[in-house]
Each structure stands twice: as structure tokens, then as C-alpha cells.
Amino acid sequence: MAERAQKREEISNEEIARILDEIGDMLDIIGESTFRVRAYHKAASSIRGLTKSVLEVYKEGGVKALETIPGVGSHTAQRIEQLITTGRLPYYDELKQKVPAPLTELMNIPGLGPKKAKKIYDALGIMTIEGLTKALEEHQLEKIPGFGHKTEENILRGIRQFQKMHERILLSDAYPVAREIVELLRQQPFVERANTAGSLRRMKETIGDIDLLSSSNEPSRVMDFFISIPQVAYVLAKGETKSSIVAKNGLQIDLRVVSPEQYGAALQYFTGSKPHNIHLRDIARKRGLKINEYGVFDVATDKRLVGRTEEEVYGILGMDTPRPAIREDKGEIEAAMERRLPRLIELEDIKGDFHVHTKWSDGINDIEDVVQMAINLGYKFIVISDHAEKLYVAGGLTPEEMEEQLQLIAMLNQKYDGIEILSGMETNIDNEGNVDFGPEVLGKLDVVLASIHGGFRQSKDQLTRRMIKAIENPYINIIGHPTGRILGQRPPYEIDLRAVFKAAAGTGTFLELNAYPNRLDLKDDHLREAKEEYGCKFAIDTDAHVVGHMVYMEYGVATAQRGWLTTEDVLNTYEVLEIKKMLRQKR
Ligand code: DGT
Ligand code: CA
Ligand code: CA
Ligand code: ZN
């Protein structure tokens, strides 16, 4: 039975951000200026990156304090105030009268966008993906002026993409709330141990569902507690040892409770992956053992041998315990048996970030905010890498602006001890493989990144040649987000990655592991292949546009672990002097 939460909840940053984003989308549909549309999306993105609750900010300093949130102007601040104080926003409601709600979903289909979505709605009254699919099957869309057979095909492909990508949730949407609940459980005297399990514990880039595990001698108290925590929006099912809730962020979360003797076996089992478990069961069988979520048993006597900790479970099978991130049955079991598991990179090994945007281009914060955040994160260096001028939609820097920025960076390096601010730039690889500036400009920078931001539809050959040309440019140190994919929105562009890996390794060019949670680009399997087959080296970068995003480094490191990377493979783990030397080597 579902029990609805009784009291009206205090509004969260995520809810505010979602409403602002939706306003942006709706303004886009009704044809408002891109300036206003982007203002709302920018404010939403900034609020998502805040480490403090907007509600608190407001309680402390009213509407004036809201205006100090980067990206939030006086107009938006007033809207947020209304939302906080009344729980409603008439402006938002009015817009919803003008724009049918599902249309905002339609415009998210790749290849559609606000203009086409609106046209389809106006001509055929279609608002849902279902309706759209049906209309496509009946070739209704061809009747709309400007829509041809090709458009239909594109939209159909877009729908398939959209549906496939929306089945799973981003790790970053699941992880914070799961961790919060695990912490809460651990604080309870009647809970012995608690942890995440499943793909979430393995830190996969997307998550099917959220599995949590705990151990206790008083399971009913754990279940009672779980369904009453503040994160609960409503309870789906409550059992004696397993309950499911829907959290306020809309995600389903399952918690199991087992006895302390079973905890290790259960954690091992529910962490998976399934192929890893199947392989493990095979190994157990060959040793006359049986392994399941309750423990490891002697088949002959049916006696339970171990199960309290994961280490015991792996130990009795004659193995070291592989990190959850690599439990995919891709060689970790063999390595664990032969006691040659690599020492994977850890968040603590990271000494800085190579890719951060500021107000100077399309970021939200001042350079100094970024420096402060880097200090808070315990970094030894930080690279300021705004866009360069050819990406004018992102407010890229001219050489003159770059000079100005270099002076400011020099000044800040005087001001701050214990951290080095490196000058960088994210240049744009154009359709021919050229980047914004030549040696006279790029030569002044400590680090130069180069990324593809457009022309994704070139042929595989063209795209590959284009990127390799950038890799061969002696001033380019790091290739940004090498496949261009955006999880849930855009597939990777077609490129010959093997050729790219080979060129990168051959020239001393680092490949980015973009840690932004909807990119994670390069992804786990590519990292491993690039390292093992080609000897590539990597830079883990957050690509933060708000300082709050700089904490996404954690997802980058988790992905690096999934790619079996060690500190040696990752530029961020070296001393600053060393890094500078390595970067200069290419020139
Ligand atoms: P997901 O949720 O799709 O992102 O992926 P997982 O890995 O979290 O999978 P899930 O939630 O279906 O199951 C959690 C873990 O339970 C899984 O990683 C391994 C274990 N498990 C599930 N089904 C089986 C099974 O049929 N055999 C074995 N050996 N283990 C299983
Ligand atoms: Ca799962
Ligand atoms: Ca599950
Ligand atoms: Zn960037």
C-alpha cells in the first residue's frame, strides 16, 4: 500500500531548478528570445551546482541574497521568492496554460526541438511521444509544410534514441541520495552495517535501479526507520527484510536487511555484476563450494563456512577482493586469483582539474571562486580553461582577452600560496581540424585543450582526420570529451577511435576523461583499451561551468577505476612541476 507523505515539503534546489528549466523550455516553444530562454536554464544549472540550499540562502538574506547566486538575476530571484514563500508560481502556471505540458517532453527528442514540436502540435494536435509514433506510422507528418520523408525518418530515429536512453538514470542522479540514506542508516544504533549495492556501488555511468543493503539483529526496526526517513516521498512496499520507497527525487530505492553473519555474502551477491557472480559460482563449484547471498557453503556437508565480510567470501575462493568498480567479469576474477589486481586510482590521488570554465566565457563564476573551490578540494593546481573565440556562442576569448586573463592569473598566483593556477584554454577543432590560434598565442599558455563542438555529421573519415590533425598540433595537450556523447541526449559521433588512440599515444597528447556526469567521455571500456592496447595517458576533467560542478571529479575517478586506470596513467596525480614538464615535452 502506498502511503502519501502528509506534510507539505520544503522546496529543494532540484525542484526549483526543474521549474526554471521547464520555464526555459516553454519560453523556447512560444518563441521567446534565446537570451531569456538561456537565462532560465543558466539559473537552473547554477542552482543545481550550489552546495547550499536556496531556501537557506533566502531565509538568511531574502530576495537580495537570492540575487547573489551566480546566474540568478533580479527577475528570477523574485520568481524564486514567490515559489519559496507561497509554494506556487503564477507565471509558471500561466505559461503552462499556453504550452501543453507534454510538448516540453517532445522537444527533448533528438532531431525535434521546440520549433518542430510546436509545428506538429499546431498542425496535428499531437503532444505525446505515443501520438507522435502513431502519426509517423500513418505518415501524417508529411502533410505538414516543410516536413518530408527524411524528417519523418529522423524523428523516428530520435524517438528510438530517446526511449532507449531514458530507461536508465544517470549515476549522478542516484548517487547523492543513496549515499545520504546509507549515511543515515549507519548512524542508527540498531544498524550494524549499510552500503550501496548493485550497479550503483559499481559506479556504472547509468543505473537501472537503486539497491541498498544493511545488516542488523533488529530487522523490523530497520524497516520501520527506512520508510520514515525524510527522503521518502511515498512507500511502495514494506516487508520484514525488504522495503521499497520512492524518494522525493522520483527514484525508487530498495533496502534489504540481512543478519550480520550474512552481510558479506549478501553484499557480494547484490553488488554483482551478474556475469561476475556467475563466474564466481563456477569457481566455487570447482572447489566443492556453493556461494549465494547467504554465505559460502561446503557442498558435501552443507555446512556454512563464511559470509560475514566480502573479504572472507573472496578469500575462501582463493582470491583477493576486487574493487566493486571492476566487477564486470572482464578479467578481474583471473587477476584476483593470481593476486595481481592493479592498485586503482583514488579520488585522494587527484591533485587538480584541467578543465574549468569561468565567467570569462560561458561559465558562471569568477576565476577567484574557482581557485577558492580548488583550495577547498585540497588541490595543488587548477587550470582555467575558457573557450576560445571561434566558439562565439560560448563567449570564447579573443587573444586580447586572453592576455588580460593571463595577467589576472599571474596576480592571483601572487595572492595565493599552496595552489598553482595554470593558464589554459579550450580551443575548438573546426571542420578542417584547425584550432583557434597559432603558436604565438597558444605558446603563452600552460595547457591547451582542443575539442570538437560541431560538425558531428561529417563522415567517419573526415571526423577522424580532423581530430588527428589536432592531435598532431604540437600545442594541443589534451583532447576534450573525445567522443562527444551526451548520455540521454546524443550518441557519440562516428570516429575511428583506434586511430585516435594511436595518434594520441604517439604524440604525447592526453585524452580527456570528462567527468561531467552526462558525458563520462572517454567511457570505461574505451579508457581500458586506450591504455592497454595503445599506452595512452589521460587527464580527468570536470568541465565545470559552475564551481559546484567541480565535485564531479568523483564520477571521473570512478569511471577511471572502471577503466582499470592507475595513478601512473592519469596526469592529475603528478606533481605540478612534473605536469608542466610533461606538457612542454610535446612542443
Ligand atoms: P542495474 O540495476 O540494471 O543498473 O544493474 P544491477 O547490476 O544493479 O542489477 P540488478 O539491480 O538487477 O541486481 C543487483 C545485483 O544482484 C546484480 O548486480 C547481481 C545480483 N543479481 C541479480 N540477478 C542475478 C542473477 O540472476 N544471478 C546472480 N548470480 N546474481 C544476480
Ligand atoms: Ca540495480
Ligand atoms: Ca535491483
Ligand atoms: Zn569545456
XYZ file of C-alpha atoms and ligand atoms in Angstrom:
621
model
C 0.000 0.000 0.000
C 1.266 3.425 -0.877
C 1.268 5.942 1.903
C 1.437 9.550 0.750
C 3.657 11.832 2.752
C 1.419 14.070 4.843
C 3.044 17.441 5.304
C 3.951 19.848 2.523
C 7.651 19.608 1.961
C 10.179 22.382 1.838
C 11.177 23.035 -1.726
C 14.519 21.568 -2.779
C 17.138 23.045 -5.102
C 16.358 20.317 -7.601
C 12.659 21.210 -7.666
C 13.417 24.895 -8.164
C 15.906 24.064 -10.909
C 13.403 21.793 -12.627
C 10.762 24.514 -12.673
C 13.233 27.078 -14.037
C 14.346 24.646 -16.727
C 10.741 23.984 -17.642
C 10.051 27.704 -17.876
C 13.056 27.974 -20.188
C 11.725 25.163 -22.354
C 8.249 26.669 -22.513
C 9.580 30.117 -23.390
C 11.552 28.453 -26.153
C 8.419 26.817 -27.532
C 6.428 30.035 -27.579
C 9.313 31.702 -29.389
C 10.753 33.943 -26.682
C 14.207 35.418 -27.183
C 17.080 32.966 -26.738
C 18.505 35.410 -24.226
C 15.595 34.897 -21.836
C 15.424 31.183 -22.533
C 19.066 30.768 -21.679
C 18.820 32.942 -18.583
C 16.397 30.426 -17.058
C 18.488 27.404 -17.997
C 21.603 29.109 -16.685
C 19.948 29.882 -13.346
C 18.709 26.283 -13.109
C 22.143 24.898 -13.814
C 23.709 27.200 -11.242
C 21.191 26.189 -8.576
C 21.862 22.524 -9.246
C 25.528 23.174 -8.603
C 25.011 25.025 -5.317
C 26.290 23.363 -2.190
C 23.811 25.284 -0.051
C 20.030 25.111 -0.136
C 18.331 28.009 -1.913
C 15.777 28.038 0.866
C 18.512 28.678 3.417
C 20.001 31.418 1.279
C 16.600 33.060 1.167
C 15.955 32.663 4.890
C 19.273 34.306 5.663
C 19.135 37.280 3.327
C 15.835 37.446 1.472
C 15.474 38.210 -2.198
C 18.737 40.207 -2.233
C 20.625 37.117 -1.139
C 18.998 35.112 -3.927
C 20.429 37.599 -6.419
C 23.932 36.747 -5.242
C 23.507 33.223 -6.588
C 25.506 33.185 -9.814
C 23.264 33.286 -12.862
C 20.218 34.437 -10.895
C 19.067 37.929 -11.865
C 16.559 40.102 -10.037
C 13.657 38.784 -12.130
C 14.471 35.168 -11.454
C 15.148 35.949 -7.783
C 11.627 37.321 -7.449
C 10.157 34.223 -9.063
C 12.117 32.001 -6.691
C 10.962 34.076 -3.722
C 7.357 33.600 -4.769
C 7.917 29.907 -5.146
C 9.512 29.598 -1.718
C 7.017 31.721 0.188
C 3.788 30.590 -1.480
C 4.746 27.220 -2.925
C 3.331 28.431 -6.219
C 4.437 30.433 -9.211
C 1.619 32.061 -11.201
C 3.995 32.916 -14.068
C 4.821 29.235 -14.410
C 1.136 28.294 -14.270
C 0.270 30.858 -16.930
C 2.943 29.516 -19.228
C 1.613 26.021 -18.738
C -1.749 27.270 -19.982
C -0.049 28.350 -23.187
C 2.107 25.285 -23.679
C 0.702 21.799 -23.254
C 2.955 20.101 -20.718
C 3.945 17.031 -22.720
C 5.223 19.276 -25.508
C 8.238 20.051 -23.351
C 8.958 16.346 -23.442
C 8.517 16.179 -27.209
C 11.042 18.914 -27.779
C 13.648 16.840 -25.986
C 13.538 14.196 -28.701
C 16.759 14.387 -30.687
C 16.032 15.961 -34.057
C 12.828 17.702 -32.972
C 13.466 20.822 -30.903
C 10.929 23.475 -29.879
C 10.078 24.805 -33.337
C 9.225 21.463 -34.930
C 7.433 20.240 -31.807
C 5.253 23.326 -31.927
C 4.547 22.901 -35.650
C 3.493 19.289 -35.129
C 1.255 20.330 -32.277
C -0.324 23.163 -34.220
C -0.958 21.050 -37.312
C -1.993 17.740 -35.762
C -2.603 18.447 -32.086
C -0.020 15.875 -31.101
C 1.555 16.289 -27.691
C 2.820 12.877 -26.688
C 5.505 10.518 -27.913
C 2.847 7.847 -28.299
C 0.736 10.109 -30.509
C 3.766 11.092 -32.487
C 4.775 7.485 -33.100
C 1.309 6.692 -34.373
C 1.277 9.727 -36.672
C 4.639 8.681 -38.050
C 3.396 5.190 -38.801
C 0.491 6.699 -40.715
C 2.787 9.192 -42.488
C 0.706 12.073 -41.170
C 3.683 14.335 -40.714
C 4.433 14.580 -44.423
C 1.334 16.741 -44.704
C 2.911 19.489 -42.620
C 4.614 22.128 -44.774
C 8.370 21.734 -44.582
C 8.180 18.144 -43.348
C 9.333 15.464 -45.746
C 10.007 11.788 -45.718
C 13.516 12.483 -44.436
C 12.187 14.459 -41.474
C 9.928 11.575 -40.542
C 12.815 9.181 -40.604
C 14.925 11.480 -38.464
C 12.182 11.917 -35.901
C 11.555 8.191 -35.736
C 15.233 7.584 -35.106
C 15.156 10.337 -32.490
C 12.257 8.687 -30.676
C 14.037 5.347 -30.563
C 17.136 7.012 -29.217
C 15.141 8.962 -26.654
C 13.324 5.884 -25.386
C 16.433 3.772 -25.169
C 18.323 6.428 -23.314
C 15.566 7.205 -20.851
C 15.266 3.761 -19.427
C 18.214 4.276 -17.115
C 19.141 7.039 -14.677
C 22.431 8.883 -14.544
C 24.724 7.787 -11.748
C 24.799 11.385 -10.520
C 21.009 11.433 -10.104
C 21.072 8.321 -7.951
C 24.331 8.513 -6.067
C 23.894 11.552 -3.764
C 20.549 10.440 -2.356
C 21.701 6.831 -1.999
C 24.800 7.923 -0.128
C 22.758 10.197 2.107
C 20.462 7.326 3.057
C 23.377 4.969 3.664
C 24.962 7.546 5.999
C 21.691 7.927 7.843
C 21.368 4.163 8.257
C 24.907 3.868 9.540
C 24.152 6.375 12.281
C 21.376 4.248 13.736
C 22.346 2.143 16.767
C 20.252 -0.786 15.534
C 22.027 -0.865 12.152
C 25.296 -2.766 12.137
C 26.449 -2.050 8.591
C 24.987 -0.446 5.482
C 26.117 0.114 1.939
C 25.051 0.713 -1.609
C 24.932 -2.385 -3.828
C 24.232 -3.197 -7.468
C 25.376 -1.026 -10.356
C 25.358 1.988 -8.057
C 28.138 0.522 -5.923
C 29.988 -0.421 -9.092
C 29.585 3.237 -10.129
C 28.250 2.466 -13.570
C 27.521 5.553 -15.637
C 23.809 4.768 -15.616
C 21.751 2.878 -13.077
C 18.723 0.661 -13.590
C 17.517 0.759 -10.002
C 18.958 1.667 -6.616
C 19.898 -1.271 -4.391
C 20.845 -0.691 -0.742
C 21.857 -3.286 1.811
C 22.114 -3.261 5.600
C 22.717 -5.699 8.424
C 21.046 -5.742 11.806
C 19.791 -8.004 14.561
C 16.590 -5.983 14.640
C 15.386 -6.012 11.029
C 11.921 -4.700 11.802
C 13.371 -1.561 13.366
C 15.465 -1.013 10.237
C 12.394 -1.360 8.025
C 10.347 0.996 10.238
C 13.141 3.506 10.171
C 13.710 3.306 6.413
C 10.116 4.092 5.463
C 10.070 7.105 7.793
C 13.223 8.922 6.682
C 12.774 12.443 5.314
C 13.862 11.400 1.808
C 10.698 9.328 1.388
C 8.003 10.706 -0.897
C 5.910 7.572 -0.530
C 6.255 3.942 0.410
C 5.771 1.345 -2.306
C 6.110 -1.794 -0.200
C 7.132 -2.642 3.319
C 8.277 -6.139 4.194
C 10.129 -7.838 7.030
C 13.523 -7.751 5.333
C 12.962 -5.703 2.188
C 11.166 -2.428 1.578
C 10.817 -0.104 -1.376
C 10.233 3.598 -1.331
C 10.009 6.331 -3.898
C 12.327 9.150 -2.914
C 11.477 12.818 -3.360
C 13.628 12.957 -6.464
C 11.277 10.382 -8.001
C 13.615 7.405 -7.845
C 12.720 4.026 -6.461
C 15.026 2.780 -3.718
C 15.067 -0.768 -2.339
C 16.614 -1.638 1.005
C 17.305 -5.167 2.153
C 18.305 -6.101 5.673
C 20.205 -9.288 6.488
C 21.789 -10.722 9.633
C 25.378 -9.661 10.418
C 26.702 -13.182 9.605
C 25.252 -12.916 6.107
C 26.218 -9.346 5.343
C 29.406 -10.011 3.368
C 27.809 -12.696 1.220
C 24.747 -10.569 0.579
C 26.832 -7.509 -0.259
C 28.921 -9.555 -2.648
C 25.837 -11.058 -4.263
C 23.820 -7.859 -4.631
C 26.788 -5.850 -5.840
C 27.136 -8.107 -8.851
C 27.558 -7.748 -11.651
C 25.577 -10.736 -12.726
C 28.335 -12.035 -15.060
C 30.843 -11.595 -12.234
C 28.620 -13.610 -9.884
C 28.058 -16.353 -12.406
C 31.794 -16.743 -12.955
C 32.329 -16.785 -9.190
C 29.733 -19.523 -8.728
C 31.632 -21.584 -11.252
C 34.861 -21.218 -9.340
C 33.104 -22.160 -6.090
C 31.639 -25.285 -7.665
C 35.050 -26.461 -8.815
C 36.215 -26.225 -5.224
C 33.291 -28.172 -3.849
C 31.695 -24.985 -2.544
C 28.368 -23.296 -3.052
C 28.022 -19.497 -2.988
C 24.835 -17.478 -2.643
C 23.519 -14.393 -0.871
C 23.524 -16.200 2.499
C 27.116 -17.351 2.544
C 29.627 -19.824 1.177
C 28.791 -23.470 1.936
C 30.591 -26.793 1.783
C 28.577 -28.801 -0.747
C 29.428 -32.173 0.844
C 28.306 -31.291 4.367
C 26.082 -28.302 3.551
C 27.917 -26.534 6.354
C 28.097 -22.749 6.172
C 31.727 -21.690 6.090
C 31.823 -17.886 5.800
C 29.660 -14.859 4.959
C 30.287 -12.035 7.434
C 32.565 -9.992 5.161
C 33.214 -9.796 1.435
C 36.912 -10.445 2.053
C 36.026 -13.775 3.678
C 33.886 -14.723 0.721
C 36.550 -13.963 -1.871
C 39.252 -15.306 0.444
C 37.767 -18.778 0.723
C 37.635 -18.951 -3.074
C 41.365 -18.257 -3.105
C 41.086 -14.685 -4.354
C 41.843 -11.103 -3.421
C 38.780 -8.854 -3.268
C 38.338 -6.858 -6.484
C 37.085 -3.285 -6.177
C 33.349 -3.075 -6.940
C 34.079 -0.774 -9.907
C 35.740 -3.589 -11.868
C 33.401 -6.481 -11.042
C 32.204 -6.997 -14.601
C 33.870 -10.325 -15.375
C 36.368 -8.655 -17.647
C 39.480 -10.275 -16.255
C 39.248 -9.124 -12.633
C 38.493 -12.642 -11.388
C 41.591 -14.084 -13.027
C 43.680 -11.183 -11.710
C 42.259 -11.645 -8.215
C 43.076 -15.372 -8.296
C 46.636 -14.641 -9.379
C 46.854 -11.822 -6.808
C 47.743 -9.258 -9.431
C 44.856 -6.801 -9.155
C 46.067 -3.297 -10.012
C 46.069 -0.560 -7.389
C 43.407 1.606 -8.976
C 43.419 5.392 -8.871
C 41.569 7.019 -5.920
C 39.960 10.426 -5.502
C 42.698 11.275 -2.978
C 45.310 10.879 -5.720
C 43.874 13.784 -7.685
C 45.904 16.988 -7.358
C 43.913 19.270 -9.643
C 41.483 19.769 -12.515
C 42.425 20.655 -16.106
C 39.125 21.866 -17.488
C 37.073 24.555 -15.765
C 35.134 27.453 -17.288
C 34.613 30.863 -15.743
C 32.597 33.989 -16.402
C 35.187 34.919 -18.994
C 33.425 32.528 -21.384
C 30.240 30.567 -20.652
C 30.906 29.708 -17.012
C 29.113 31.256 -14.077
C 31.859 32.050 -11.568
C 34.864 34.338 -11.290
C 38.324 32.856 -11.620
C 38.876 33.516 -7.940
C 35.770 31.470 -6.987
C 37.255 28.586 -8.943
C 40.580 28.984 -7.137
C 38.842 29.001 -3.743
C 36.920 25.870 -4.630
C 40.114 24.174 -5.806
C 41.687 25.025 -2.433
C 38.642 23.595 -0.640
C 39.059 20.402 -2.613
C 42.659 20.187 -1.459
C 44.073 20.661 -4.957
C 47.665 21.628 -5.728
C 46.812 23.156 -9.094
C 43.868 24.335 -11.125
C 43.671 25.050 -14.843
C 41.471 27.890 -16.060
C 40.365 26.762 -19.497
C 37.734 29.008 -21.004
C 36.549 28.659 -24.582
C 38.468 30.375 -27.377
C 36.949 32.928 -29.722
C 35.676 30.742 -32.560
C 33.139 29.217 -30.230
C 31.419 32.588 -30.054
C 28.137 31.051 -28.847
C 30.044 30.222 -25.672
C 31.591 33.673 -25.393
C 35.067 32.485 -26.374
C 38.112 34.627 -25.599
C 39.979 36.770 -28.141
C 43.787 36.920 -27.903
C 43.434 40.326 -26.224
C 41.064 38.954 -23.601
C 43.407 36.050 -23.097
C 46.271 38.471 -22.386
C 44.094 40.167 -19.817
C 43.211 36.848 -18.243
C 46.871 35.837 -18.126
C 47.638 38.990 -16.149
C 44.861 38.264 -13.692
C 46.090 34.699 -13.271
C 49.618 35.961 -12.602
C 48.201 38.308 -9.983
C 46.189 35.523 -8.332
C 49.264 33.297 -8.294
C 50.950 36.034 -6.246
C 47.997 36.213 -3.906
C 47.524 32.506 -3.202
C 50.033 30.113 -1.695
C 49.833 26.355 -1.841
C 48.000 26.238 -5.131
C 49.210 26.965 -8.626
C 46.821 28.464 -11.148
C 47.726 27.295 -14.616
C 46.590 29.164 -17.700
C 44.675 27.118 -20.191
C 42.165 27.338 -22.978
C 39.652 25.024 -24.587
C 40.129 25.598 -28.279
C 37.650 24.455 -30.882
C 38.599 21.927 -33.542
C 36.990 23.272 -36.708
C 35.725 21.195 -39.635
C 39.220 21.062 -41.126
C 40.973 20.136 -37.886
C 42.408 23.593 -37.240
C 42.140 25.270 -33.843
C 41.506 28.923 -33.000
C 45.032 30.235 -32.630
C 48.583 29.638 -33.772
C 51.791 29.148 -31.792
C 52.226 32.851 -30.948
C 49.042 32.769 -28.855
C 48.891 29.142 -27.684
C 52.579 29.243 -26.764
C 51.754 31.582 -23.894
C 49.514 29.058 -22.168
C 50.448 26.279 -19.777
C 47.806 23.867 -21.086
C 45.810 23.807 -24.319
C 42.732 21.649 -24.763
C 41.047 21.068 -28.082
C 37.542 19.724 -28.536
C 35.031 19.104 -31.277
C 31.878 21.139 -30.666
C 30.110 20.831 -34.000
C 30.140 19.234 -37.435
C 29.238 15.925 -35.824
C 27.685 14.662 -39.043
C 30.856 14.583 -41.059
C 31.871 11.174 -42.331
C 33.849 8.920 -40.043
C 36.902 9.544 -42.186
C 36.578 13.297 -42.046
C 35.975 13.343 -38.309
C 38.932 11.089 -37.668
C 41.283 13.103 -39.878
C 40.085 16.279 -38.268
C 40.803 15.054 -34.750
C 44.151 13.544 -35.656
C 45.218 16.837 -37.160
C 44.526 18.476 -33.805
C 46.384 15.701 -32.007
C 49.393 16.292 -34.238
C 49.381 20.001 -33.427
C 52.358 20.414 -31.052
C 50.471 22.962 -28.941
C 47.481 20.760 -28.166
C 47.937 18.885 -24.878
C 44.522 17.426 -24.194
C 41.684 16.297 -26.455
C 38.418 17.259 -24.737
C 35.476 14.839 -24.491
C 36.823 12.658 -27.315
C 33.571 11.012 -28.472
C 31.160 13.908 -27.883
C 28.413 11.737 -26.473
C 25.872 13.130 -24.038
C 24.114 10.421 -22.070
C 20.381 10.516 -22.634
C 20.691 13.111 -25.405
C 23.286 12.479 -28.042
C 25.154 9.396 -29.209
C 28.923 9.569 -29.755
C 29.940 10.872 -33.161
C 31.388 8.356 -35.540
C 35.117 8.362 -35.306
C 37.887 5.791 -35.653
C 38.855 5.701 -32.000
C 41.704 3.248 -32.532
C 43.367 5.668 -34.927
C 42.813 8.448 -32.402
C 44.322 6.381 -29.574
C 47.323 5.537 -31.693
C 47.929 9.153 -32.668
C 47.467 10.380 -29.096
C 49.911 7.864 -27.659
C 52.411 8.562 -30.440
C 52.424 12.340 -29.946
C 52.206 12.584 -26.152
C 48.688 14.021 -26.309
C 46.473 13.309 -23.326
C 42.935 12.091 -23.779
C 40.301 13.631 -21.588
C 38.113 11.657 -19.267
C 35.418 14.278 -18.996
C 33.893 13.734 -15.545
C 30.713 15.676 -16.176
C 28.082 13.063 -15.251
C 26.212 13.087 -18.543
C 29.426 12.846 -20.541
C 31.879 10.473 -18.823
C 33.821 10.612 -22.056
C 36.016 8.598 -22.682
C 33.988 5.836 -21.097
C 35.262 2.884 -19.043
C 35.874 0.314 -21.796
C 37.499 2.871 -24.088
C 39.843 4.001 -21.324
C 40.977 0.487 -20.737
C 41.519 -0.240 -24.410
C 43.380 3.041 -24.951
C 45.631 2.274 -22.014
C 46.261 -1.413 -22.572
C 46.396 -1.576 -26.354
C 47.926 1.811 -27.139
C 49.590 3.113 -23.971
C 47.544 6.317 -23.865
C 47.614 8.727 -20.907
C 44.632 10.630 -19.593
C 43.504 13.835 -17.913
C 40.399 13.673 -15.731
C 38.489 16.944 -16.119
C 35.198 18.150 -14.713
C 34.454 20.705 -17.482
C 32.723 22.618 -14.658
C 30.754 25.686 -15.678
C 29.806 26.367 -12.019
C 32.169 25.745 -9.109
C 29.644 23.300 -7.615
C 30.335 21.043 -10.582
C 33.976 20.660 -9.631
C 32.990 17.899 -7.183
C 32.026 15.749 -10.161
C 35.692 14.710 -10.166
C 34.466 11.789 -8.073
C 32.482 10.386 -11.011
C 35.507 10.804 -13.239
C 37.696 8.871 -10.832
C 35.058 6.130 -10.510
C 34.959 5.830 -14.296
C 38.759 5.721 -14.382
C 38.614 2.845 -11.896
C 36.121 1.080 -14.116
C 38.692 1.516 -16.903
C 41.356 -0.074 -14.690
C 43.440 3.127 -14.605
C 46.170 3.638 -12.031
C 47.841 6.881 -10.897
C 50.539 6.404 -13.495
C 48.019 6.695 -16.322
C 46.467 9.922 -15.099
C 48.106 13.346 -15.424
C 46.151 14.803 -12.465
C 48.088 12.654 -9.997
C 51.545 14.081 -10.757
C 53.318 16.969 -9.007
C 52.801 20.341 -10.692
C 56.423 20.608 -11.789
C 56.228 17.181 -13.320
C 52.987 18.051 -15.086
C 54.473 21.195 -16.602
C 57.426 19.213 -17.835
C 55.193 16.553 -19.381
C 53.062 19.181 -21.100
C 56.066 21.019 -22.525
C 57.556 17.864 -23.949
C 55.230 17.945 -26.915
C 56.144 21.428 -28.097
P 21.060 -2.219 -12.968
O 20.162 -2.122 -11.807
O 20.403 -2.656 -14.206
O 21.836 -0.959 -13.193
O 22.176 -3.339 -12.671
P 22.474 -4.127 -11.345
O 23.805 -4.761 -11.546
O 22.290 -3.288 -10.153
O 21.422 -5.302 -11.396
P 20.129 -5.629 -10.523
O 19.587 -4.446 -9.840
O 19.220 -6.382 -11.417
O 20.673 -6.679 -9.464
C 21.556 -6.321 -8.434
C 22.609 -7.370 -8.290
O 22.025 -8.630 -7.886
C 23.330 -7.707 -9.564
O 24.388 -6.819 -9.820
C 23.814 -9.097 -9.301
C 22.727 -9.694 -8.474
N 21.847 -10.486 -9.345
C 20.683 -10.124 -9.873
N 20.154 -11.115 -10.589
C 21.034 -12.131 -10.531
C 21.076 -13.446 -11.075
O 20.181 -13.898 -11.781
N 22.165 -14.221 -10.784
C 23.171 -13.749 -9.996
N 24.196 -14.539 -9.746
N 23.172 -12.525 -9.479
C 22.117 -11.732 -9.741
Ca 20.409 -2.188 -9.544
Ca 17.673 -4.293 -8.153
Zn 34.619 22.820 -21.693
